[in-house]
Coordinates of C-alpha atoms and ligand atoms in Angstrom, one line a residue:
X426 CA 11.2 -9.8 6.9
X427 CA 15.1 -10.1 6.7
X428 CA 16.8 -9.4 3.1
X429 CA 19.4 -7.3 1.5
X430 CA 18.1 -4.9 0.9
X431 CA 15.4 -4.2 2.3
X432 CA 14.2 -0.5 2.3
X433 CA 12.2 -0.2 -0.1
X434 CA 9.3 -3.1 0.8
X435 CA 6.1 -2.0 1.5
X436 CA 5.6 -5.2 3.5
X437 CA 5.8 -4.0 6.8
X438 CA 3.2 -1.2 5.9
X439 CA 1.0 -3.8 4.7
X440 CA 1.2 -6.2 8.0
X441 CA 1.3 -3.2 10.4
X442 CA -1.7 -1.9 9.1
X443 CA -3.5 -4.9 9.3
X444 CA -1.8 -6.0 12.6
X445 CA -4.0 -3.1 14.1
X446 CA -6.6 -3.5 12.6
X447 CA -7.5 -6.9 13.2
X448 CA -6.5 -5.8 17.7
X449 CA -2.8 -7.5 17.4
X450 CA -0.9 -4.5 17.1
X451 CA -0.1 -5.4 20.5
X452 CA 0.6 -8.8 20.1
X453 CA 2.7 -8.8 16.6
X454 CA 4.9 -6.2 14.9
X455 CA 6.1 -6.8 11.9
X456 CA 9.7 -5.6 11.2
X457 CA 12.6 -5.4 8.2
X458 CA 15.7 -7.0 9.7
X459 CA 18.8 -6.8 6.8
X460 CA 20.2 -10.2 7.2
X461 CA 23.7 -10.3 5.1
X462 CA 24.9 -14.0 3.6
X463 CA 27.3 -14.9 6.4
X464 CA 24.7 -14.0 8.8
X465 CA 21.8 -16.1 7.9
X466 CA 21.9 -19.5 9.6
X467 CA 22.6 -17.8 12.8
X468 CA 19.3 -15.5 12.5
X469 CA 17.2 -18.4 11.0
X470 CA 18.4 -20.6 14.8
X471 CA 17.1 -17.7 16.1
X472 CA 13.5 -17.2 14.8
X473 CA 13.7 -20.7 15.8
X474 CA 14.8 -19.8 19.7
X475 CA 13.4 -16.9 20.1
X476 CA 9.7 -15.2 20.4
X477 CA 9.1 -15.2 16.2
X478 CA 5.6 -15.6 14.9
X479 CA 7.7 -16.4 11.6
X480 CA 9.0 -14.1 8.6
X481 CA 9.3 -13.4 5.0
X482 CA 12.4 -13.6 3.0
X483 CA 13.4 -12.3 0.4
X484 CA 16.7 -11.3 -2.3
X485 CA 19.2 -12.9 -1.7
X486 CA 17.8 -15.9 0.9
X487 CA 14.9 -17.3 -0.7
X488 CA 16.5 -20.1 -2.2
X489 CA 20.3 -20.4 0.3
X490 CA 16.8 -20.7 3.9
X491 CA 15.9 -23.9 2.1
X492 CA 18.8 -25.6 4.3
X493 CA 17.9 -24.1 7.4
X494 CA 14.2 -24.9 7.1
X495 CA 12.8 -28.4 9.7
X496 CA 10.7 -28.8 6.9
X497 CA 9.3 -27.7 3.8
X498 CA 6.3 -27.5 2.4
X499 CA 5.2 -29.5 -1.3
X500 CA 5.3 -26.2 -3.1
X501 CA 8.8 -25.0 -1.5
X502 CA 9.8 -28.5 -3.1
X503 CA 8.7 -27.3 -6.6
X504 CA 9.4 -23.6 -6.7
X505 CA 12.9 -24.1 -5.1
X506 CA 12.4 -21.0 -2.8
X507 CA 10.8 -19.4 0.4
X508 CA 9.0 -16.5 0.7
X509 CA 7.5 -17.5 4.7
X510 CA 8.4 -19.1 7.3
X511 CA 5.7 -20.3 10.1
X512 CA 6.5 -22.3 13.1
X513 CA 4.2 -25.2 14.0
X514 CA 5.1 -27.1 17.0
X515 CA 8.1 -25.8 17.6
X516 CA 9.5 -26.4 13.7
X517 CA 10.3 -24.3 11.4
X518 CA 8.4 -24.5 8.2
X519 CA 9.3 -23.6 4.7
X520 CA 6.9 -22.4 2.9
X521 CA 5.8 -20.1 -0.2
X522 CA 2.3 -17.8 -1.0
X523 CA 4.1 -16.4 -3.9
X524 CA 2.1 -18.6 -6.2
X525 CA -1.3 -18.2 -4.2
X526 CA -1.1 -14.7 -4.6
X527 CA -0.1 -14.7 -8.0
X528 CA -3.3 -16.9 -8.7
X529 CA -5.8 -15.2 -6.1
X530 CA -4.4 -11.5 -8.0
X531 CA -6.0 -13.3 -11.4
X532 CA -9.2 -14.2 -10.1
X533 CA -10.1 -11.2 -8.6
X534 CA -10.0 -9.9 -11.3
X535 CA -11.9 -12.1 -13.1
X536 CA -9.1 -14.1 -15.0
X537 CA -8.9 -18.1 -14.7
X538 CA -5.6 -19.7 -15.6
X539 CA -7.6 -23.1 -16.6
X540 CA -7.2 -24.6 -20.2
X541 CA -5.5 -21.2 -21.1
X542 CA -1.8 -20.5 -23.3
X543 CA 0.5 -19.0 -21.1
X544 CA 3.2 -16.9 -21.7
X545 CA 5.9 -16.5 -18.9
X546 CA 8.2 -13.9 -19.4
X547 CA 11.4 -14.1 -17.3
X548 CA 13.3 -18.1 -16.0
X549 CA 14.1 -16.5 -12.3
X550 CA 12.5 -17.7 -8.8
X551 CA 9.5 -15.5 -9.7
X552 CA 9.0 -17.1 -12.5
X553 CA 9.2 -20.5 -10.7
X554 CA 6.1 -19.8 -8.3
X555 CA 4.1 -18.6 -11.1
X556 CA 4.9 -21.5 -13.3
X557 CA 3.7 -23.5 -10.2
X558 CA 0.8 -21.4 -9.6
X559 CA 0.0 -22.3 -13.5
X560 CA 0.3 -26.5 -13.8
X561 CA -1.8 -26.1 -10.1
X562 CA -4.5 -23.9 -11.8
X563 CA -4.9 -26.7 -14.8
X564 CA -3.3 -24.1 -17.0
X565 CA -3.2 -25.8 -20.9
X566 CA -0.1 -25.2 -21.7
X567 CA 2.8 -22.7 -20.9
X568 CA 5.6 -20.8 -23.0
X569 CA 8.6 -20.1 -21.0
X570 CA 9.7 -17.6 -23.0
X571 CA 13.7 -15.7 -22.3
X572 CA 16.5 -14.0 -23.2
X573 CA 19.0 -17.1 -22.7
X574 CA 17.0 -20.5 -23.5
X575 CA 19.1 -22.7 -21.1
X576 CA 17.8 -20.6 -17.9
X577 CA 14.4 -21.3 -19.5
X578 CA 15.3 -25.3 -20.0
X579 CA 16.3 -25.7 -16.7
X580 CA 12.5 -25.0 -15.6
X581 CA 10.9 -26.5 -18.0
X582 CA 12.9 -29.7 -16.8
X583 CA 12.3 -29.0 -13.1
X584 CA 8.5 -29.2 -13.3
X585 CA 6.9 -33.0 -14.6
X586 CA 4.4 -31.7 -16.9
X587 CA 1.7 -34.2 -17.4
X588 CA -1.4 -31.9 -18.3
X589 CA 0.1 -29.3 -19.1
X590 CA 2.5 -28.7 -22.0
X591 CA 5.5 -26.7 -21.3
X592 CA 7.6 -25.0 -24.2
X593 CA 10.5 -22.5 -24.3
X594 CA 11.8 -19.5 -26.6
X595 CA 12.9 -16.6 -27.2
X596 CA 11.3 -13.3 -26.1
X597 CA 10.4 -12.3 -29.5
X598 CA 8.3 -15.6 -30.2
X599 CA 5.3 -14.5 -27.2
X600 CA 1.8 -15.6 -27.9
X601 CA -1.0 -17.0 -26.2
X602 CA -3.9 -15.7 -24.0
X603 CA -2.1 -14.3 -21.0
X604 CA 0.9 -13.0 -20.7
X605 CA 3.1 -12.5 -17.2
X606 CA 6.0 -10.6 -16.8
X607 CA 8.0 -12.1 -14.2
X608 CA 11.1 -10.1 -15.0
X609 CA 12.4 -6.1 -12.6
X610 CA 11.5 -4.8 -16.1
X611 CA 9.6 -1.7 -16.0
X612 CA 9.6 -1.3 -12.5
X613 CA 10.7 2.2 -10.6
X614 CA 14.6 3.6 -11.5
X615 CA 16.5 2.4 -13.8
X616 CA 14.5 -0.1 -15.3
X617 CA 10.7 2.1 -15.4
X618 CA 11.3 2.7 -19.4
X619 CA 12.1 -0.3 -20.1
X620 CA 9.6 -3.8 -21.4
X621 CA 10.0 -7.3 -21.0
X622 CA 8.7 -7.8 -24.6
X623 CA 8.7 -5.5 -27.8
X624 CA 5.5 -4.3 -27.4
X625 CA 4.2 -5.2 -30.7
X626 CA 4.3 -8.9 -29.6
X627 CA 1.0 -7.8 -27.6
X628 CA -1.8 -8.0 -28.9
X629 CA -5.5 -7.0 -28.5
X630 CA -7.4 -9.7 -26.4
X631 CA -4.6 -11.0 -24.6
X632 CA -4.6 -10.2 -20.4
X633 CA -1.5 -8.7 -20.1
X634 CA 0.1 -9.6 -16.4
X635 CA 2.9 -7.6 -14.1
X636 CA 4.0 -9.1 -10.9
X637 CA 5.9 -5.6 -10.7
X638 CA 4.1 -3.2 -8.6
X639 CA 5.3 -0.1 -8.8
X640 CA 4.9 2.2 -10.6
X641 CA 1.0 -0.5 -10.7
X642 CA 0.8 1.0 -14.5
X643 CA 4.7 -0.7 -15.5
X644 CA 5.2 -0.2 -19.4
X645 CA 4.1 -3.2 -20.6
X646 CA 0.8 -2.7 -19.0
X647 CA 0.7 0.3 -20.4
X648 CA 1.3 -0.3 -24.2
X649 CA -1.2 -3.6 -23.3
X650 CA -3.9 -1.3 -22.2
X651 CA -3.6 0.7 -25.2
X652 CA -4.1 -2.2 -27.4
X653 CA -7.5 -2.7 -25.4
X654 CA -6.0 -5.3 -23.5
X655 CA -6.7 -6.4 -19.7
X656 CA -4.6 -5.7 -17.3
X657 CA -3.5 -7.3 -13.7
X658 CA -0.7 -5.1 -12.1
X659 CA 1.5 -6.7 -9.3
X660 CA 0.0 -5.3 -6.6
X661 CA -2.9 -7.7 -5.9
X662 CA -0.4 -10.7 -5.9
X663 CA 1.7 -8.6 -2.9
X664 CA -1.2 -8.7 -0.9
X665 CA -2.8 -11.7 -1.3
X666 CA 0.9 -13.3 -0.5
X667 CA 0.9 -11.3 2.5
X668 CA -2.5 -12.1 3.3
X669 CA -1.9 -15.7 3.2
X670 CA 1.4 -15.3 5.5
X671 CA -0.2 -13.2 7.8
X672 CA -2.8 -16.1 8.0
X673 CA -0.2 -18.6 8.7
X674 CA 1.4 -16.4 11.3
X675 CA -1.6 -15.0 13.1
X676 CA -3.6 -18.2 12.7
X677 CA -6.5 -15.4 11.6
X678 CA -8.7 -14.7 8.8
X679 CA -6.9 -11.6 7.4
X680 CA -8.7 -9.2 6.2
X681 CA -7.5 -8.3 2.6
X682 CA -9.1 -5.1 2.5
X683 CA -7.2 -3.7 4.8
X684 CA -4.2 -4.4 3.5
X685 CA -5.4 -3.4 -0.2
X686 CA -5.8 -0.4 1.2
X687 CA -2.4 -0.2 3.4
X688 CA -0.5 -0.6 0.3
X689 CA -1.9 1.9 -1.8
X690 CA -2.3 5.0 1.1
X691 CA 1.4 4.0 1.4
X692 CA 2.5 3.9 -2.9
X693 CA -0.3 7.6 -3.2
X694 CA 2.6 9.1 0.1
X695 CA 0.1 11.8 0.8
X696 CA -0.6 13.2 4.0
X697 CA -3.8 14.7 4.8
X698 CA -4.2 17.1 7.9
X699 CA -7.2 17.4 10.4
X700 CA -8.6 19.1 13.3
X701 CA -10.3 22.4 14.7
X702 CA -10.1 25.6 13.4
X703 CA -6.8 27.1 14.9
X704 CA -5.0 23.7 15.5
X705 CA -2.7 25.0 13.2
X706 CA -3.2 22.9 9.5
X707 CA -1.8 25.4 7.4
X708 CA 1.0 26.8 8.8
X709 CA 1.9 22.8 9.6
X710 CA 1.2 21.7 6.1
X711 CA 3.1 24.3 4.4
X712 CA 6.0 23.7 6.4
X713 CA 5.7 19.8 6.3
X714 CA 5.4 19.8 2.0
X715 CA 8.5 22.0 2.1
X716 CA 10.5 19.8 4.3
X717 CA 8.7 16.7 2.1
X718 CA 9.4 18.6 -1.1
X719 CA 5.4 17.7 -1.5
X720 CA 3.0 19.8 -3.4
X721 CA 0.2 21.5 -0.6
X722 CA -3.5 21.8 -0.9
X723 CA -5.6 23.8 0.8
X724 CA -9.0 22.3 0.7
X725 CA -11.1 25.7 1.6
X726 CA -9.0 27.2 -0.8
X727 CA -9.8 25.2 -3.5
X728 CA -13.2 24.9 -2.2
X729 CA -13.6 29.2 -2.9
X730 CA -12.0 28.5 -6.3
X731 CA -14.7 26.1 -7.3
X732 CA -17.7 28.1 -5.7
X733 CA -15.8 31.4 -7.1
X734 CA -17.0 33.3 -3.3
X735 CA -15.1 33.3 0.0
X736 CA -16.1 31.0 3.0
X737 CA -17.8 33.3 4.7
X738 CA -20.0 34.4 1.5
X739 CA -20.9 30.4 0.8
X740 CA -22.3 30.2 4.0
X741 CA -24.2 33.5 4.7
X742 CA -26.0 32.7 0.7
X743 CA -25.9 29.6 -0.1
X744 CA -25.5 27.7 3.6
X745 CA -23.9 25.6 5.3
X746 CA -25.6 22.8 3.9
X747 CA -24.2 23.6 0.6
X748 CA -21.0 24.2 1.5
X749 CA -20.5 20.6 2.8
X750 CA -21.6 19.9 -0.1
X751 CA -18.1 21.8 -2.0
X752 CA -16.4 20.1 0.8
X753 CA -17.0 16.4 0.0
X754 CA -16.2 17.1 -3.7
X755 CA -13.0 18.5 -3.7
X756 CA -12.2 15.7 -1.2
X757 CA -13.2 13.2 -3.3
X758 CA -11.1 15.3 -6.2
X759 CA -7.6 15.9 -4.2
X760 CA -8.0 11.8 -2.5
X761 CA -6.9 11.0 -6.1
X762 CA -3.7 13.1 -6.0
X763 CA -0.3 11.9 -5.0
X764 CA 2.6 12.8 -3.2
X765 CA 0.7 16.1 -1.8
X766 CA 0.1 17.4 1.6
X767 CA -3.8 18.0 1.9
X768 CA -4.5 20.8 5.2
X769 CA -8.6 19.9 5.1
X770 CA -11.2 22.0 6.8
X771 CA -12.3 22.1 10.4
X772 CA -15.9 20.5 9.8
X773 CA -14.4 18.1 6.9
X774 CA -15.1 14.7 9.2
X775 CA -18.9 15.9 9.4
X776 CA -19.8 13.8 6.5
X777 CA -18.1 9.7 7.6
X778 CA -17.6 9.7 3.5
X779 CA -14.8 12.1 3.2
X780 CA -13.1 10.3 6.6
X781 CA -13.1 7.2 4.4
X782 CA -11.6 7.9 1.8
X783 CA -9.1 10.7 4.3
X784 CA -8.0 7.0 5.4
X785 CA -7.9 5.3 2.6
X786 CA -5.8 7.8 0.4
X787 CA -4.0 9.3 3.5
X788 CA -1.9 9.6 6.3
X789 CA -4.1 11.2 8.3
X790 CA -2.8 13.4 11.0
X791 CA -5.3 15.3 13.9
X792 CA -3.4 18.4 14.9
X793 CA -5.2 19.3 18.2
X794 CA -4.9 22.3 20.8
X795 CA -6.2 23.6 24.0
X796 CA -9.7 25.7 23.8
X797 CA -7.5 28.6 25.2
X798 CA -4.6 28.3 22.5
X799 CA -7.6 28.2 19.6
X800 CA -9.3 31.5 20.8
X801 CA -6.1 33.0 21.8
X802 CA -5.1 32.1 18.1
X803 CA -8.1 33.0 16.5
X804 CA -8.9 36.2 19.0
X805 CA -7.8 38.8 15.7
X806 CA -10.4 36.5 13.2
X807 CA -13.1 37.4 12.2
X808 CA -14.1 35.4 8.9
X809 CA -15.5 32.3 10.6
X810 CA -19.0 32.0 9.7
X811 CA -19.4 29.1 12.5
X812 CA -17.8 31.1 15.1
X813 CA -20.0 34.8 14.7
X814 CA -22.0 34.3 18.1
X815 CA -21.7 35.7 22.0
X816 CA -19.7 33.6 23.3
X817 CA -16.9 31.9 21.3
X818 CA -15.3 30.1 24.0
X819 CA -18.5 27.8 24.5
X820 CA -19.1 27.8 20.6
X821 CA -16.1 26.1 20.6
X822 CA -16.1 23.9 23.4
X823 CA -19.8 22.8 22.1
X824 CA -18.4 21.9 18.4
X825 CA -15.2 20.3 19.8
X826 CA -18.0 18.4 22.1
X827 CA -19.6 17.1 19.0
X828 CA -16.4 16.4 16.8
X829 CA -14.0 14.6 19.1
X830 CA -14.9 11.8 18.0
X831 CA -15.0 11.9 14.8
X832 CA -11.7 13.3 14.3
X833 CA -10.3 10.4 16.5
X834 CA -11.9 7.4 14.2
X835 CA -10.0 10.0 11.0
X836 CA -6.7 10.0 12.7
X837 CA -3.9 7.6 12.0
X838 CA -1.5 10.1 14.7
X839 CA -2.7 12.4 16.8
X840 CA -0.2 15.5 17.8
X841 CA -1.2 18.5 20.4
X842 CA 0.2 21.4 18.7
X843 CA -0.6 24.3 22.0
X844 CA 3.1 25.5 23.1
X845 CA 4.9 23.6 20.5
X846 CA 6.9 25.4 17.4
X847 CA 5.8 24.5 13.8
X848 CA 9.3 22.6 13.8
X849 CA 9.4 20.3 16.2
X850 CA 5.5 18.9 14.6
X851 CA 6.4 18.8 11.8
X852 CA 9.3 17.2 12.6
X853 CA 7.4 14.6 14.7
X854 CA 4.9 14.0 11.7
X855 CA 7.7 12.8 9.7
X856 CA 9.5 11.0 12.2
X857 CA 6.0 9.1 13.6
X858 CA 5.5 8.3 9.5
X859 CA 7.9 6.2 9.2
X860 CA 7.8 4.4 12.3
X861 CA 4.2 3.4 11.5
X862 CA 5.4 1.5 8.2
Ligands
S3P576 C1 -15.1 25.0 9.7 C2 -13.8 25.3 9.3 C3 -13.0 25.9 8.6 C4 -14.0 26.2 7.0 C5 -15.4 26.7 7.7 C6 -15.8 25.3 8.6 C7 -15.3 24.0 10.7 O1 -11.9 25.5 7.8 O2 -13.3 25.1 6.6 O3 -15.5 27.3 8.2 O4 -16.7 23.6 10.2 O5 -15.1 23.6 11.5 P1 -10.3 25.7 8.5 O6 -10.5 24.7 10.2 O7 -9.4 25.5 7.8 O8 -10.4 27.2 9.6

């Protein structure tokens, strides 16, 4: 992905997770490269000659890059912007997948634009892709609502519109069946509290669509939801435009659900620590949360609170099965969290549903240690119900045997904590989490 700036993009994590899931993690890697305006031509030449399969293009190069392409798709000719470059017989094709992303994300939510009256708010590059999508999808009419009328008129004149009626208007003239925000208003940061239109223009029964995806519920969408409207966030468009691009680069069908999960996981930004008793989940977790300024949650503590007794007592009085039920309930709750470090009990992976939820909602770090080290760390601790036995070493080996595959299946990364200090483990988690994207 080339652009300037590119720091906040979710695309790397989305593509790289999906490539790994597709078994293509060794063959392909998706990188962000900051390319300044005066470096663009040389970069494109490198793309043509080098090992690249293609690129995504973002601000400020989407228009400029068109002149360096060997071929432009019809969509690009109309939209006037490239977001995806792929190779065809060694030639560079400039394509745009934003419009397909938009239509597919609406379809996913059961919204069809055919014969509908749509207002497009904003008249920038994104609006052009959306208008193209709406014309392709057979919208009945399009109103381009913008602060400056001239820009809206310029876009209107760009598109021939035999079957769809296109008009322009001010932001307070918004109406129709579907309202689409294509401006950055509502985006996380300085613009977060802004709505692109006066919220009283949102009437019940319209579908409100935002192409902003961070936050997923913008001020505009929240106001629409309050009025009982159906809402569609920008996450679907992000995912589908990416899926179409990835299909072009790899020539393979892309698992869209994997892409969606990667995006949601990245946006939630939780970290879950799993692993056997005595591998340091709690100690590392506290320190990790502290370093990152995150909340820390200990699943075992929440279980004790819920049952109003110690884990030992739950095992003794109610049995392990009951403990596992409570554990699963708590895992479902903590997976709703954001920006949290979650330390899980050693047996959390015994239930596949726990593993699946954790993997979807958190970056999962498996901590391991040698049996000797585990024995040593737990030598003073007699509170573990599962280790009440004659031969602790045997018991630990048995449990590890049963569980090691389950741990591996649940983890995004694994770190051996034997002979290591906490700070170095915490640093490694932070570093690898960054690199993982
Ligand atoms: C268990 C590990 C414990 C606790 C319970 C069961 C296990 O958590 O959840 O005793 O099955 O391995 P820690 O691993 O945090 O000690």
